[in-house]
Amino acid sequence: MTEQDKPQDTTSPTPEPSKERDRLAAYRGDLAGAERQASQVVSLGRQQVFMGLGMVGFFLSLFLPHSGKVLGLDVLFYSDTAQQYVTTVPERIYMWLALIAAVLLNAATLVTRSALIAYLTWFFSGAAMFYSVFAIWMRQSRPPTEPGVGPSFGLIIGTVSVSVVAAALSFVVLRRNSFQAALAEARREEKHHDHVAAVQEKILADEQATAAFVDDRRSRAAQRRAAGRKAAGGEQPPAENQS
């Protein structure tokens, strides 16, 4: 018999011990506390790549033309060039919001993985995205008498960058990671088991209370009938002796 003709072992390998079957064994004692701790951090996963790209993109936009000869740094610090070409207030608000969200808070989220900082980054990046679109609209709708031109590619790159950061963080803060989902499922199972145990204990207590109550009505009725017959026999007059 050749090696090819020999039957191959198709049995599946034995599973790992209980640690593989229950990865949450270390948290079974305090699932609520473990869930609270898990909610304080975020799992970025692949979204951290897009967050990094958004941060780099906006940082580069600071050195690129925002509108004509006006650079992003000019808008940020409201330089003489920005004033000369009538930079509007929404453009300046966008620059500061985007700097705070896409660079400062974004970097803090990538380093600390803090849920609180992630929520702040998500909020500020969403506001910066709104103001970036508003800034583009303001540049396109300016009167022809004002100096300067419409939006340049630096403003477009900055808008795309903050939008990428906001979208990436939406996938992070608006859904639970796999560990949080596993903890929540374990808590639901624990509550279900506790409820079943409580119902079983109640049924057992009811059965014991029922067993303690003895229905002795028939025996007492029989005793009364026997006592009545005895009393009736004792009241009959004794039989007279016949001579």
PDB file of C-alpha atoms in Angstrom:
ATOM      1  CA  MET A   1       0.000   0.000   0.000  1.00  0.00           C
ATOM      2  CA  THR A   2       1.440   3.352  -1.019  1.00  0.00           C
ATOM      3  CA  GLU A   3       1.404   6.527   1.019  1.00  0.00           C
ATOM      4  CA  GLN A   4      -1.316   7.976  -1.208  1.00  0.00           C
ATOM      5  CA  ASP A   5      -3.567   4.946  -0.642  1.00  0.00           C
ATOM      6  CA  LYS A   6      -3.381   5.228   3.140  1.00  0.00           C
ATOM      7  CA  PRO A   7      -6.500   6.728   4.705  1.00  0.00           C
ATOM      8  CA  GLN A   8      -5.921  10.188   6.006  1.00  0.00           C
ATOM      9  CA  ASP A   9      -6.940  11.251   9.486  1.00  0.00           C
ATOM     10  CA  THR A  10      -9.764  13.728   9.044  1.00  0.00           C
ATOM     11  CA  THR A  11     -10.524  14.152  12.729  1.00  0.00           C
ATOM     12  CA  SER A  12     -10.441  17.739  13.914  1.00  0.00           C
ATOM     13  CA  PRO A  13      -7.832  18.700  16.481  1.00  0.00           C
ATOM     14  CA  THR A  14      -8.896  18.782  20.063  1.00  0.00           C
ATOM     15  CA  PRO A  15      -9.957  22.216  21.187  1.00  0.00           C
ATOM     16  CA  GLU A  16      -7.927  24.267  23.564  1.00  0.00           C
ATOM     17  CA  PRO A  17      -8.735  24.099  27.250  1.00  0.00           C
ATOM     18  CA  SER A  18     -11.265  26.214  29.089  1.00  0.00           C
ATOM     19  CA  LYS A  19      -9.334  29.422  28.518  1.00  0.00           C
ATOM     20  CA  GLU A  20     -10.088  29.174  24.806  1.00  0.00           C
ATOM     21  CA  ARG A  21     -13.740  28.370  25.485  1.00  0.00           C
ATOM     22  CA  ASP A  22     -14.181  31.223  27.921  1.00  0.00           C
ATOM     23  CA  ARG A  23     -11.878  34.149  27.231  1.00  0.00           C
ATOM     24  CA  LEU A  24     -13.760  36.298  29.711  1.00  0.00           C
ATOM     25  CA  ALA A  25     -13.076  33.999  32.663  1.00  0.00           C
ATOM     26  CA  ALA A  26     -10.837  36.588  34.297  1.00  0.00           C
ATOM     27  CA  TYR A  27     -13.698  39.125  34.280  1.00  0.00           C
ATOM     28  CA  ARG A  28     -16.538  36.882  35.441  1.00  0.00           C
ATOM     29  CA  GLY A  29     -16.298  38.192  38.976  1.00  0.00           C
ATOM     30  CA  ASP A  30     -17.079  41.799  38.014  1.00  0.00           C
ATOM     31  CA  LEU A  31     -18.435  42.069  34.497  1.00  0.00           C
ATOM     32  CA  ALA A  32     -20.017  45.462  35.176  1.00  0.00           C
ATOM     33  CA  GLY A  33     -16.701  46.918  36.314  1.00  0.00           C
ATOM     34  CA  ALA A  34     -14.885  45.390  33.359  1.00  0.00           C
ATOM     35  CA  GLU A  35     -17.455  46.890  30.995  1.00  0.00           C
ATOM     36  CA  ARG A  36     -17.009  50.328  32.560  1.00  0.00           C
ATOM     37  CA  GLN A  37     -13.242  50.097  32.182  1.00  0.00           C
ATOM     38  CA  ALA A  38     -13.587  48.954  28.578  1.00  0.00           C
ATOM     39  CA  SER A  39     -15.833  51.930  27.783  1.00  0.00           C
ATOM     40  CA  GLN A  40     -13.094  54.344  28.862  1.00  0.00           C
ATOM     41  CA  VAL A  41     -10.787  53.366  26.008  1.00  0.00           C
ATOM     42  CA  VAL A  42     -11.367  53.018  22.277  1.00  0.00           C
ATOM     43  CA  SER A  43     -10.140  50.436  19.839  1.00  0.00           C
ATOM     44  CA  LEU A  44      -9.030  52.303  16.731  1.00  0.00           C
ATOM     45  CA  GLY A  45      -8.122  49.332  14.545  1.00  0.00           C
ATOM     46  CA  ARG A  46      -7.706  50.202  10.907  1.00  0.00           C
ATOM     47  CA  GLN A  47      -9.262  53.636  11.462  1.00  0.00           C
ATOM     48  CA  GLN A  48      -6.018  54.909  12.955  1.00  0.00           C
ATOM     49  CA  VAL A  49      -4.505  54.801   9.435  1.00  0.00           C
ATOM     50  CA  PHE A  50      -7.151  57.199   8.126  1.00  0.00           C
ATOM     51  CA  MET A  51      -6.829  59.377  11.214  1.00  0.00           C
ATOM     52  CA  GLY A  52      -3.092  59.635  10.608  1.00  0.00           C
ATOM     53  CA  LEU A  53      -3.607  60.455   6.940  1.00  0.00           C
ATOM     54  CA  GLY A  54      -6.106  63.166   7.856  1.00  0.00           C
ATOM     55  CA  MET A  55      -3.696  64.694  10.348  1.00  0.00           C
ATOM     56  CA  VAL A  56      -0.822  64.745   7.844  1.00  0.00           C
ATOM     57  CA  GLY A  57      -3.082  66.093   5.083  1.00  0.00           C
ATOM     58  CA  PHE A  58      -4.322  69.024   7.123  1.00  0.00           C
ATOM     59  CA  PHE A  59      -0.828  69.805   8.420  1.00  0.00           C
ATOM     60  CA  LEU A  60       0.396  70.036   4.834  1.00  0.00           C
ATOM     61  CA  SER A  61      -2.542  72.253   3.881  1.00  0.00           C
ATOM     62  CA  LEU A  62      -1.240  74.901   6.277  1.00  0.00           C
ATOM     63  CA  PHE A  63       1.704  75.492   3.944  1.00  0.00           C
ATOM     64  CA  LEU A  64      -0.332  75.322   0.724  1.00  0.00           C
ATOM     65  CA  PRO A  65      -2.345  78.089  -0.965  1.00  0.00           C
ATOM     66  CA  HIS A  66      -5.648  78.569   0.789  1.00  0.00           C
ATOM     67  CA  SER A  67      -6.920  81.112  -1.726  1.00  0.00           C
ATOM     68  CA  GLY A  68      -4.613  82.621  -4.272  1.00  0.00           C
ATOM     69  CA  LYS A  69      -1.590  84.062  -2.477  1.00  0.00           C
ATOM     70  CA  VAL A  70      -3.079  83.430   0.958  1.00  0.00           C
ATOM     71  CA  LEU A  71      -1.578  80.357   2.644  1.00  0.00           C
ATOM     72  CA  GLY A  72      -3.193  78.332   5.342  1.00  0.00           C
ATOM     73  CA  LEU A  73      -0.850  79.812   7.940  1.00  0.00           C
ATOM     74  CA  ASP A  74      -1.922  83.289   6.859  1.00  0.00           C
ATOM     75  CA  VAL A  75      -5.528  82.415   7.580  1.00  0.00           C
ATOM     76  CA  LEU A  76      -4.616  80.743  10.866  1.00  0.00           C
ATOM     77  CA  PHE A  77      -2.779  83.773  12.254  1.00  0.00           C
ATOM     78  CA  TYR A  78      -4.755  86.358  10.238  1.00  0.00           C
ATOM     79  CA  SER A  79      -1.647  87.892   8.695  1.00  0.00           C
ATOM     80  CA  ASP A  80      -1.478  91.039   6.609  1.00  0.00           C
ATOM     81  CA  THR A  81      -1.843  88.951   3.452  1.00  0.00           C
ATOM     82  CA  ALA A  82      -5.013  87.370   4.797  1.00  0.00           C
ATOM     83  CA  GLN A  83      -6.411  90.785   5.653  1.00  0.00           C
ATOM     84  CA  GLN A  84      -5.446  92.170   2.268  1.00  0.00           C
ATOM     85  CA  TYR A  85      -7.410  89.480   0.450  1.00  0.00           C
ATOM     86  CA  VAL A  86     -10.425  89.766   2.774  1.00  0.00           C
ATOM     87  CA  THR A  87     -10.269  86.464   4.645  1.00  0.00           C
ATOM     88  CA  THR A  88     -13.667  85.869   6.237  1.00  0.00           C
ATOM     89  CA  VAL A  89     -14.471  84.829   9.798  1.00  0.00           C
ATOM     90  CA  PRO A  90     -15.762  81.330   8.838  1.00  0.00           C
ATOM     91  CA  GLU A  91     -12.415  80.616   7.160  1.00  0.00           C
ATOM     92  CA  ARG A  92     -10.548  81.527  10.341  1.00  0.00           C
ATOM     93  CA  ILE A  93     -12.941  79.479  12.491  1.00  0.00           C
ATOM     94  CA  TYR A  94     -12.428  76.515  10.188  1.00  0.00           C
ATOM     95  CA  MET A  95      -8.645  76.784  10.473  1.00  0.00           C
ATOM     96  CA  TRP A  96      -8.620  76.826  14.270  1.00  0.00           C
ATOM     97  CA  LEU A  97     -11.215  74.063  14.618  1.00  0.00           C
ATOM     98  CA  ALA A  98      -9.358  71.888  12.140  1.00  0.00           C
ATOM     99  CA  LEU A  99      -6.040  72.509  13.901  1.00  0.00           C
ATOM    100  CA  ILE A 100      -7.524  71.521  17.248  1.00  0.00           C
ATOM    101  CA  ALA A 101      -9.366  68.465  15.898  1.00  0.00           C
ATOM    102  CA  ALA A 102      -7.232  67.056  13.080  1.00  0.00           C
ATOM    103  CA  VAL A 103      -3.836  67.717  14.676  1.00  0.00           C
ATOM    104  CA  LEU A 104      -3.916  68.232  18.454  1.00  0.00           C
ATOM    105  CA  LEU A 105      -6.844  66.108  19.631  1.00  0.00           C
ATOM    106  CA  ASN A 106      -6.312  63.593  16.858  1.00  0.00           C
ATOM    107  CA  ALA A 107      -2.730  63.003  17.946  1.00  0.00           C
ATOM    108  CA  ALA A 108      -3.848  62.723  21.577  1.00  0.00           C
ATOM    109  CA  THR A 109      -6.426  60.098  20.598  1.00  0.00           C
ATOM    110  CA  LEU A 110      -3.854  58.066  18.702  1.00  0.00           C
ATOM    111  CA  VAL A 111      -1.488  58.125  21.681  1.00  0.00           C
ATOM    112  CA  THR A 112      -3.827  57.709  24.673  1.00  0.00           C
ATOM    113  CA  ARG A 113      -6.762  55.748  23.153  1.00  0.00           C
ATOM    114  CA  SER A 114      -8.962  57.693  25.579  1.00  0.00           C
ATOM    115  CA  ALA A 115     -12.679  57.531  24.833  1.00  0.00           C
ATOM    116  CA  LEU A 116     -13.236  61.055  26.174  1.00  0.00           C
ATOM    117  CA  ILE A 117     -10.570  62.535  23.890  1.00  0.00           C
ATOM    118  CA  ALA A 118     -11.925  60.495  20.977  1.00  0.00           C
ATOM    119  CA  TYR A 119     -15.401  61.980  21.491  1.00  0.00           C
ATOM    120  CA  LEU A 120     -13.959  65.493  21.660  1.00  0.00           C
ATOM    121  CA  THR A 121     -11.962  64.883  18.482  1.00  0.00           C
ATOM    122  CA  TRP A 122     -15.050  63.566  16.735  1.00  0.00           C
ATOM    123  CA  PHE A 123     -17.102  66.609  17.792  1.00  0.00           C
ATOM    124  CA  PHE A 124     -14.495  69.207  16.791  1.00  0.00           C
ATOM    125  CA  SER A 125     -13.684  67.445  13.506  1.00  0.00           C
ATOM    126  CA  GLY A 126     -17.377  67.424  12.611  1.00  0.00           C
ATOM    127  CA  ALA A 127     -17.619  71.143  13.360  1.00  0.00           C
ATOM    128  CA  ALA A 128     -14.443  71.799  11.335  1.00  0.00           C
ATOM    129  CA  MET A 129     -15.873  69.820   8.425  1.00  0.00           C
ATOM    130  CA  PHE A 130     -19.005  71.998   8.469  1.00  0.00           C
ATOM    131  CA  TYR A 131     -17.017  75.227   8.596  1.00  0.00           C
ATOM    132  CA  SER A 132     -14.667  74.032   5.832  1.00  0.00           C
ATOM    133  CA  VAL A 133     -17.611  73.644   3.472  1.00  0.00           C
ATOM    134  CA  PHE A 134     -18.883  77.033   4.630  1.00  0.00           C
ATOM    135  CA  ALA A 135     -15.448  78.562   3.954  1.00  0.00           C
ATOM    136  CA  ILE A 136     -15.415  77.155   0.416  1.00  0.00           C
ATOM    137  CA  TRP A 137     -18.878  78.570  -0.202  1.00  0.00           C
ATOM    138  CA  MET A 138     -17.803  81.979   1.156  1.00  0.00           C
ATOM    139  CA  ARG A 139     -14.806  82.017  -1.184  1.00  0.00           C
ATOM    140  CA  GLN A 140     -16.901  81.087  -4.199  1.00  0.00           C
ATOM    141  CA  SER A 141     -19.665  83.598  -3.474  1.00  0.00           C
ATOM    142  CA  ARG A 142     -17.489  86.628  -2.765  1.00  0.00           C
ATOM    143  CA  PRO A 143     -18.307  89.851  -4.663  1.00  0.00           C
ATOM    144  CA  PRO A 144     -16.202  90.485  -7.795  1.00  0.00           C
ATOM    145  CA  THR A 145     -15.077  93.810  -6.353  1.00  0.00           C
ATOM    146  CA  GLU A 146     -13.139  92.115  -3.547  1.00  0.00           C
ATOM    147  CA  PRO A 147      -9.506  91.172  -4.133  1.00  0.00           C
ATOM    148  CA  GLY A 148      -8.411  87.543  -4.224  1.00  0.00           C
ATOM    149  CA  VAL A 149      -9.666  84.423  -5.909  1.00  0.00           C
ATOM    150  CA  GLY A 150     -11.781  81.428  -5.031  1.00  0.00           C
ATOM    151  CA  PRO A 151     -10.682  78.410  -2.987  1.00  0.00           C
ATOM    152  CA  SER A 152      -7.292  76.931  -3.821  1.00  0.00           C
ATOM    153  CA  PHE A 153      -6.174  73.324  -3.501  1.00  0.00           C
ATOM    154  CA  GLY A 154      -4.846  73.885   0.020  1.00  0.00           C
ATOM    155  CA  LEU A 155      -8.359  74.585   1.294  1.00  0.00           C
ATOM    156  CA  ILE A 156      -9.695  71.571  -0.634  1.00  0.00           C
ATOM    157  CA  ILE A 157      -7.035  69.265   0.848  1.00  0.00           C
ATOM    158  CA  GLY A 158      -7.783  70.576   4.338  1.00  0.00           C
ATOM    159  CA  THR A 159     -11.506  69.976   3.859  1.00  0.00           C
ATOM    160  CA  VAL A 160     -10.927  66.413   2.687  1.00  0.00           C
ATOM    161  CA  SER A 161      -8.532  65.795   5.589  1.00  0.00           C
ATOM    162  CA  VAL A 162     -10.903  66.874   8.361  1.00  0.00           C
ATOM    163  CA  SER A 163     -13.717  64.946   6.670  1.00  0.00           C
ATOM    164  CA  VAL A 164     -11.588  61.789   6.705  1.00  0.00           C
ATOM    165  CA  VAL A 165     -10.842  62.266  10.408  1.00  0.00           C
ATOM    166  CA  ALA A 166     -14.504  62.832  11.230  1.00  0.00           C
ATOM    167  CA  ALA A 167     -15.604  59.793   9.224  1.00  0.00           C
ATOM    168  CA  ALA A 168     -12.935  57.541  10.737  1.00  0.00           C
ATOM    169  CA  LEU A 169     -13.874  58.562  14.272  1.00  0.00           C
ATOM    170  CA  SER A 170     -17.543  57.946  13.527  1.00  0.00           C
ATOM    171  CA  PHE A 171     -16.705  54.254  13.083  1.00  0.00           C
ATOM    172  CA  VAL A 172     -14.849  54.326  16.412  1.00  0.00           C
ATOM    173  CA  VAL A 173     -17.163  56.194  18.777  1.00  0.00           C
ATOM    174  CA  LEU A 174     -20.543  55.123  17.385  1.00  0.00           C
ATOM    175  CA  ARG A 175     -20.052  51.391  17.783  1.00  0.00           C
ATOM    176  CA  ARG A 176     -18.645  49.037  20.392  1.00  0.00           C
ATOM    177  CA  ASN A 177     -15.534  47.013  19.798  1.00  0.00           C
ATOM    178  CA  SER A 178     -15.516  43.218  19.944  1.00  0.00           C
ATOM    179  CA  PHE A 179     -14.377  43.130  23.588  1.00  0.00           C
ATOM    180  CA  GLN A 180     -17.169  45.446  24.725  1.00  0.00           C
ATOM    181  CA  ALA A 181     -19.704  43.383  22.776  1.00  0.00           C
ATOM    182  CA  ALA A 182     -18.428  40.184  24.425  1.00  0.00           C
ATOM    183  CA  LEU A 183     -18.694  41.753  27.876  1.00  0.00           C
ATOM    184  CA  ALA A 184     -22.234  42.958  27.181  1.00  0.00           C
ATOM    185  CA  GLU A 185     -23.241  39.493  25.988  1.00  0.00           C
ATOM    186  CA  ALA A 186     -21.710  37.910  29.093  1.00  0.00           C
ATOM    187  CA  ARG A 187     -23.650  40.341  31.298  1.00  0.00           C
ATOM    188  CA  ARG A 188     -26.903  39.453  29.543  1.00  0.00           C
ATOM    189  CA  GLU A 189     -26.221  35.762  30.052  1.00  0.00           C
ATOM    190  CA  GLU A 190     -25.397  36.357  33.704  1.00  0.00           C
ATOM    191  CA  LYS A 191     -28.638  38.269  34.258  1.00  0.00           C
ATOM    192  CA  HIS A 192     -30.579  35.489  32.506  1.00  0.00           C
ATOM    193  CA  HIS A 193     -29.008  32.812  34.689  1.00  0.00           C
ATOM    194  CA  ASP A 194     -29.684  34.842  37.829  1.00  0.00           C
ATOM    195  CA  HIS A 195     -33.320  35.255  36.823  1.00  0.00           C
ATOM    196  CA  VAL A 196     -33.703  31.533  36.173  1.00  0.00           C
ATOM    197  CA  ALA A 197     -32.086  30.727  39.516  1.00  0.00           C
ATOM    198  CA  ALA A 198     -34.437  33.134  41.304  1.00  0.00           C
ATOM    199  CA  VAL A 199     -37.467  31.520  39.658  1.00  0.00           C
ATOM    200  CA  GLN A 200     -36.238  28.040  40.576  1.00  0.00           C
ATOM    201  CA  GLU A 201     -35.705  29.069  44.192  1.00  0.00           C
ATOM    202  CA  LYS A 202     -39.198  30.549  44.335  1.00  0.00           C
ATOM    203  CA  ILE A 203     -40.739  27.360  42.932  1.00  0.00           C
ATOM    204  CA  LEU A 204     -38.806  25.251  45.454  1.00  0.00           C
ATOM    205  CA  ALA A 205     -39.934  27.484  48.330  1.00  0.00           C
ATOM    206  CA  ASP A 206     -43.562  27.191  47.163  1.00  0.00           C
ATOM    207  CA  GLU A 207     -43.268  23.417  46.998  1.00  0.00           C
ATOM    208  CA  GLN A 208     -41.834  23.271  50.507  1.00  0.00           C
ATOM    209  CA  ALA A 209     -44.612  25.507  51.802  1.00  0.00           C
ATOM    210  CA  THR A 210     -47.191  23.282  50.096  1.00  0.00           C
ATOM    211  CA  ALA A 211     -45.616  20.161  51.566  1.00  0.00           C
ATOM    212  CA  ALA A 212     -45.724  21.717  55.046  1.00  0.00           C
ATOM    213  CA  PHE A 213     -49.502  22.211  54.720  1.00  0.00           C
ATOM    214  CA  VAL A 214     -51.203  18.840  55.383  1.00  0.00           C
ATOM    215  CA  ASP A 215     -54.828  18.409  54.386  1.00  0.00           C
ATOM    216  CA  ASP A 216     -56.185  16.444  57.376  1.00  0.00           C
ATOM    217  CA  ARG A 217     -59.828  17.318  56.926  1.00  0.00           C
ATOM    218  CA  ARG A 218     -60.838  13.717  56.158  1.00  0.00           C
ATOM    219  CA  SER A 219     -59.059  12.300  59.180  1.00  0.00           C
ATOM    220  CA  ARG A 220     -60.637  14.902  61.454  1.00  0.00           C
ATOM    221  CA  ALA A 221     -64.070  14.155  59.987  1.00  0.00           C
ATOM    222  CA  ALA A 222     -63.511  10.459  60.621  1.00  0.00           C
ATOM    223  CA  GLN A 223     -62.503  11.201  64.199  1.00  0.00           C
ATOM    224  CA  ARG A 224     -65.651  13.246  64.702  1.00  0.00           C
ATOM    225  CA  ARG A 225     -67.809  10.446  63.296  1.00  0.00           C
ATOM    226  CA  ALA A 226     -66.125   7.923  65.567  1.00  0.00           C
ATOM    227  CA  ALA A 227     -66.568  10.186  68.584  1.00  0.00           C
ATOM    228  CA  GLY A 228     -70.226  10.677  67.656  1.00  0.00           C
ATOM    229  CA  ARG A 229     -70.842   6.920  67.404  1.00  0.00           C
ATOM    230  CA  LYS A 230     -69.120   6.385  70.732  1.00  0.00           C
ATOM    231  CA  ALA A 231     -71.174   9.070  72.397  1.00  0.00           C
ATOM    232  CA  ALA A 232     -74.366   7.722  70.900  1.00  0.00           C
ATOM    233  CA  GLY A 233     -73.595   4.204  72.171  1.00  0.00           C
ATOM    234  CA  GLY A 234     -72.905   5.474  75.682  1.00  0.00           C
ATOM    235  CA  GLU A 235     -76.290   7.286  75.963  1.00  0.00           C
ATOM    236  CA  GLN A 236     -78.369   4.104  75.194  1.00  0.00           C
ATOM    237  CA  PRO A 237     -80.080   2.705  78.327  1.00  0.00           C
ATOM    238  CA  PRO A 238     -78.713  -0.593  79.610  1.00  0.00           C
ATOM    239  CA  ALA A 239     -80.721  -3.686  78.698  1.00  0.00           C
ATOM    240  CA  GLU A 240     -83.125  -4.967  81.510  1.00  0.00           C
ATOM    241  CA  ASN A 241     -82.511  -8.383  82.899  1.00  0.00           C
ATOM    242  CA  GLN A 242     -85.309 -10.691  82.006  1.00  0.00           C
ATOM    243  CA  SER A 243     -86.167 -13.289  84.483  1.00  0.00           C
TER     244      SER A 243
END
